[in-house]
Coordinates of C-alpha atoms in Angstrom, one line a residue:
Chain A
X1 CA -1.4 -5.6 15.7
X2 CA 1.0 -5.3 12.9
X3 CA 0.9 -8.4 11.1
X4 CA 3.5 -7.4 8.7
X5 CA 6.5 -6.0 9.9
X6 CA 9.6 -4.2 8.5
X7 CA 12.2 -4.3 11.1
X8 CA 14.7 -2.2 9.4
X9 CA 13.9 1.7 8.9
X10 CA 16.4 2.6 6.7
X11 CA 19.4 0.7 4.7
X12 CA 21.8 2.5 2.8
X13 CA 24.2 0.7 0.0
X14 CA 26.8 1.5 -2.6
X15 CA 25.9 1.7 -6.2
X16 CA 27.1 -1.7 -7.9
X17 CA 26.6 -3.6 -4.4
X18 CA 23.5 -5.6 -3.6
X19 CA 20.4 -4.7 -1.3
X20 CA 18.3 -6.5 0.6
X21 CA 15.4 -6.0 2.4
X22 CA 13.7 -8.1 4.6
X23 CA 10.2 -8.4 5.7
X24 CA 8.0 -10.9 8.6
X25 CA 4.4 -11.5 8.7
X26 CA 2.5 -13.4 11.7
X27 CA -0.3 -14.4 9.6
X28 CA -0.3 -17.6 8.2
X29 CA -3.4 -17.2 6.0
X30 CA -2.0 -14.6 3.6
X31 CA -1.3 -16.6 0.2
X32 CA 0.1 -13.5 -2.0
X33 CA 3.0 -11.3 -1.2
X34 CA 4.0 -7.9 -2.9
X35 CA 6.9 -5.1 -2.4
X36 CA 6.0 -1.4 -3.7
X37 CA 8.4 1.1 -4.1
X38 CA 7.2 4.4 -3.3
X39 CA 8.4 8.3 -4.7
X40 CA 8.2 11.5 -2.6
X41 CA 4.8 12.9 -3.2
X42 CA 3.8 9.9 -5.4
X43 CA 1.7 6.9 -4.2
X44 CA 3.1 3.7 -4.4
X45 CA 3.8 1.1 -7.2
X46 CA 4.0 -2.1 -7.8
X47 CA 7.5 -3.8 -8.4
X48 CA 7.2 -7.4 -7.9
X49 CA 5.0 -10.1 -6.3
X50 CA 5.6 -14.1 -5.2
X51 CA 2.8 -16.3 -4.5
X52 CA 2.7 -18.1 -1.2
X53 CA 3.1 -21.3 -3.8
X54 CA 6.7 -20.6 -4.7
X55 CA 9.9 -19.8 -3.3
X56 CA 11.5 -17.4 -5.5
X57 CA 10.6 -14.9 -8.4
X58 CA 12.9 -13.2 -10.8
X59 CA 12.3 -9.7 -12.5
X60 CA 15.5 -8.2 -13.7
X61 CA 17.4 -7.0 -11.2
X62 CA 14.6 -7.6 -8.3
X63 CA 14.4 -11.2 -7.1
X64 CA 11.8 -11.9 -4.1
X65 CA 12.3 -15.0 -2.2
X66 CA 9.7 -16.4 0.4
X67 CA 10.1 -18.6 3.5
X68 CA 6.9 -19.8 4.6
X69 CA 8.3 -21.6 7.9
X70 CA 9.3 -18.7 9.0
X71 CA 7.2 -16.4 7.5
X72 CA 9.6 -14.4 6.1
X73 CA 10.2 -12.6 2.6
X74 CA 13.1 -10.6 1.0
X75 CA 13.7 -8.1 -1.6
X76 CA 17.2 -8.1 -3.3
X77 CA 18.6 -5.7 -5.9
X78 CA 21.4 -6.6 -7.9
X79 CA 22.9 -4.4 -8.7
X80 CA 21.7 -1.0 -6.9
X81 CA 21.2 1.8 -8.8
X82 CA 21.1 5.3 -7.4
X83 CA 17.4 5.5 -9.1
X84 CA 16.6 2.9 -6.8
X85 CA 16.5 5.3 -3.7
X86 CA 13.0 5.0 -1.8
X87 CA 10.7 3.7 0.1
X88 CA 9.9 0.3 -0.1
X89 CA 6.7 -1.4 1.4
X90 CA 6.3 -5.3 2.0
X91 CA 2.9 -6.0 1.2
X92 CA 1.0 -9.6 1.8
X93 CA -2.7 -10.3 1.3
X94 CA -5.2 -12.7 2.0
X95 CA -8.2 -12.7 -0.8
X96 CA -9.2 -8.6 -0.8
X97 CA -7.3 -7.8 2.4
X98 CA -4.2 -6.5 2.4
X99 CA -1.5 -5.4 4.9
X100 CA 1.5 -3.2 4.8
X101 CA 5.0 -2.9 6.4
X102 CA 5.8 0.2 7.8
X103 CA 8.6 0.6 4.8
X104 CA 12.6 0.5 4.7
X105 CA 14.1 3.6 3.0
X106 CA 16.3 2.5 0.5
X107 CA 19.3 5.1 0.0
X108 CA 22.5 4.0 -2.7
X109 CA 24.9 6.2 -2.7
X110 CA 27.1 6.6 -6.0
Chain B
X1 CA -5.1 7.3 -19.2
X2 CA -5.1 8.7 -15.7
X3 CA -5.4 5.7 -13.6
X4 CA -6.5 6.4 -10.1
X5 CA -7.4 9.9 -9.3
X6 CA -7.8 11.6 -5.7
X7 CA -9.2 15.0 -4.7
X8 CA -8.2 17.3 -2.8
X9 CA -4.3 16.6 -3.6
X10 CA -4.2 19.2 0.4
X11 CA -6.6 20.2 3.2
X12 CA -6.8 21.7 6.2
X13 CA -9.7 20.8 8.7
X14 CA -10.8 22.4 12.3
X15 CA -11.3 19.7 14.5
X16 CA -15.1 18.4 13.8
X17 CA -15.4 19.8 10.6
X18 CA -16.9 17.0 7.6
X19 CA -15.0 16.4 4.8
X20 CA -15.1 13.8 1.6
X21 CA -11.9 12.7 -0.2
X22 CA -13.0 11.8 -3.8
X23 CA -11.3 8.8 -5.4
X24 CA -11.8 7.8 -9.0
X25 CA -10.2 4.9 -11.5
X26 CA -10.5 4.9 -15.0
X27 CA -9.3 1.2 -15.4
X28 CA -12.3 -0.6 -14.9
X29 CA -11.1 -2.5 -11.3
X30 CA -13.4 -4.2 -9.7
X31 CA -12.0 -3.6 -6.3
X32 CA -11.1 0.1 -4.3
X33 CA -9.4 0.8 -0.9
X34 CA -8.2 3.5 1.2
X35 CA -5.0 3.6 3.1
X36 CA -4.1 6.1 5.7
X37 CA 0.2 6.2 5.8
X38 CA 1.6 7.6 9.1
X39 CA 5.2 7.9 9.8
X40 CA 6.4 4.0 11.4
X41 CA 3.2 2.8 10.6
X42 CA 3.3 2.6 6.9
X43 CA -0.1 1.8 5.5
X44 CA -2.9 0.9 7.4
X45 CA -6.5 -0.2 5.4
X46 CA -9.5 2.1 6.4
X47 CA -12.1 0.6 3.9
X48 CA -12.5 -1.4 0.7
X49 CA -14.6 -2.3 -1.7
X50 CA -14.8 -5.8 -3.5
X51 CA -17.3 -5.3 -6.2
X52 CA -19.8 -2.2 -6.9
X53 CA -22.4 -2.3 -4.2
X54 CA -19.7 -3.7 -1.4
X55 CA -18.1 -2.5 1.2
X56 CA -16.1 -3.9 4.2
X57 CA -14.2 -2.8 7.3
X58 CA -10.2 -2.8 7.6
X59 CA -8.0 -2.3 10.1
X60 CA -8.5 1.7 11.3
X61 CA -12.3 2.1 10.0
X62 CA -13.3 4.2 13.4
X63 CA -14.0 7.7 12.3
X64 CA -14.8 7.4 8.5
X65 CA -17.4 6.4 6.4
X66 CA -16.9 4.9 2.4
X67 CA -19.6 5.1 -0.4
X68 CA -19.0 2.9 -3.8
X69 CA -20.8 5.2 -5.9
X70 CA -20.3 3.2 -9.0
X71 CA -17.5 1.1 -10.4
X72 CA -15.5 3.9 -10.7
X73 CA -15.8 6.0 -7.5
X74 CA -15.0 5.7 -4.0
X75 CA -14.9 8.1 -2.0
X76 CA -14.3 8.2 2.5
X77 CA -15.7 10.8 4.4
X78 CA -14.8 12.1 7.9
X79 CA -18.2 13.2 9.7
X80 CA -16.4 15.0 12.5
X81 CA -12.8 15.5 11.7
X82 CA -10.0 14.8 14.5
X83 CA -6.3 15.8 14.9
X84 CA -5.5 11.8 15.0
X85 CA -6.8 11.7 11.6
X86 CA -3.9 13.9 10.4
X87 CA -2.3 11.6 7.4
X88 CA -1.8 11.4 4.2
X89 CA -4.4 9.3 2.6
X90 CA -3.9 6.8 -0.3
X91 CA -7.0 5.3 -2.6
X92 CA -6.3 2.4 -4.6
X93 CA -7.6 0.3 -6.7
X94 CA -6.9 -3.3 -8.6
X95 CA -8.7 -6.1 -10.4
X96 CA -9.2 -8.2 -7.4
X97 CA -13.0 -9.0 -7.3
X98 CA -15.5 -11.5 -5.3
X99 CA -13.5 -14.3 -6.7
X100 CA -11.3 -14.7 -4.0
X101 CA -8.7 -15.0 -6.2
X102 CA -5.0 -13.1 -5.2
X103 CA -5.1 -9.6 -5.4
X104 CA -2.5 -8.8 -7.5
X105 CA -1.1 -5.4 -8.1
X106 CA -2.7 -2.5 -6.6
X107 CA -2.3 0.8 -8.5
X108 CA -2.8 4.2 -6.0
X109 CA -3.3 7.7 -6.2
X110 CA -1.0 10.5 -5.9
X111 CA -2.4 10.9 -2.1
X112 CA -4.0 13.5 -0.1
X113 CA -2.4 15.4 2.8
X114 CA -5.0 16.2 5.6
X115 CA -4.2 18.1 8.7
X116 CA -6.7 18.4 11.2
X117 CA -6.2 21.2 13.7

């Protein structure tokens, strides 16, 4: 059973305009959630985290907010940047255990 | 600094042949996984390792075995290769330990294509 989904396959946006992407768990016990952008040939990296303790965190232009009642979590990018074109995984963990989305591609167009 | 390193980058396997994907980290983690990523499924845990001298089950362990040969290594080995293990596989690793505190930021390989014929 996937307990972390990523309804949305693909999302394309303008350059300038914002991007959101949007990720659901089912399990209640993970306490620390992640999103990792991932390359073409390249593994994965890290690009910004929020524990199940807060609401919201900022990095730049990434901001990742959290609704634990209904176990939901988004990614927005403000503004998009053509660089910004991937993969991105929703991530969430409990202790050493963690789960992946199955990714949203991420395509802004200039 | 190379961070996490895998080998072979590519491989191509007859179903039931044995193979071992090395994995190594050069940032003193205490903690090593490996991910399988298959198209819609995005990445499913195989094994990890907490500590040195641990390791546990995750969600797709059935066909692979994982050895933590020292803080450093990790490597997952297929006894009898099958065409449903075609993938590209991911080793990771991050500072998460036997703490139980939050994971944090787990830094991966470049991957390793495997085709099994």
């Amino acid at each position: 059973d996937q307990q972390v989904k990523q309804n949305s396959p693909s999302l394309s946006v303008q350059e300038g305009r914002i991007s959101i992407l949007n990720c659901d768990y089912t399990n209640s016990m993970f306490d620390y959630f992640l999103w990792y952008k991932k390359y073409p040939a390249e593994g994965p990296t890290f690009l910004i985290s929020i524990s199940s303790i807060k609401d919201k965190n900022e990095d730049g232009r990434f901001t990742v907010f959290l609704n634990k009642s209904a176990k939901h979590l988004s990614l927005h990018i403000v503004p998009s940047q053509p660089g910004d074109s991937a993969v991105y995984f929703c991530a969430a963990s409990d202790n050493n255990d963690m789960r992946f989305g199955a990714g949203t591609r991420l395509t802004v167009k200039p | 600094n190379a961070g996490v390193t895998q080998n072979p980058k590519f491989q191509v396997l007859k179903t039931g042949q044995s193979m071992t994907l090395q994995c190594a980290q050069d940032m003193n983690h205490n903690s090593m996984y490996w991910y399988r990523q298959d198209p819609g499924m995005g990445l499913r845990l195989i094994y990890y390792s907490a500590s040195e001298g641990t390791t546990d089950k995750g969600e797709v362990p059935n066909g692979y075995n994982v050895s933590r040969l020292n803080k450093r290594e990790f490597s997952l080995r297929l006894e009898s290769a099958a065409p449903s293990q075609t993938s590209v596989y991911f080793c990771a690793s991050s500072e998460a330990g036997t703490s139980g505190g939050a994971p944090g930021e787990l830094f991966f390989g470049e991957g390793s294509r495997l085709t099994v014929l």
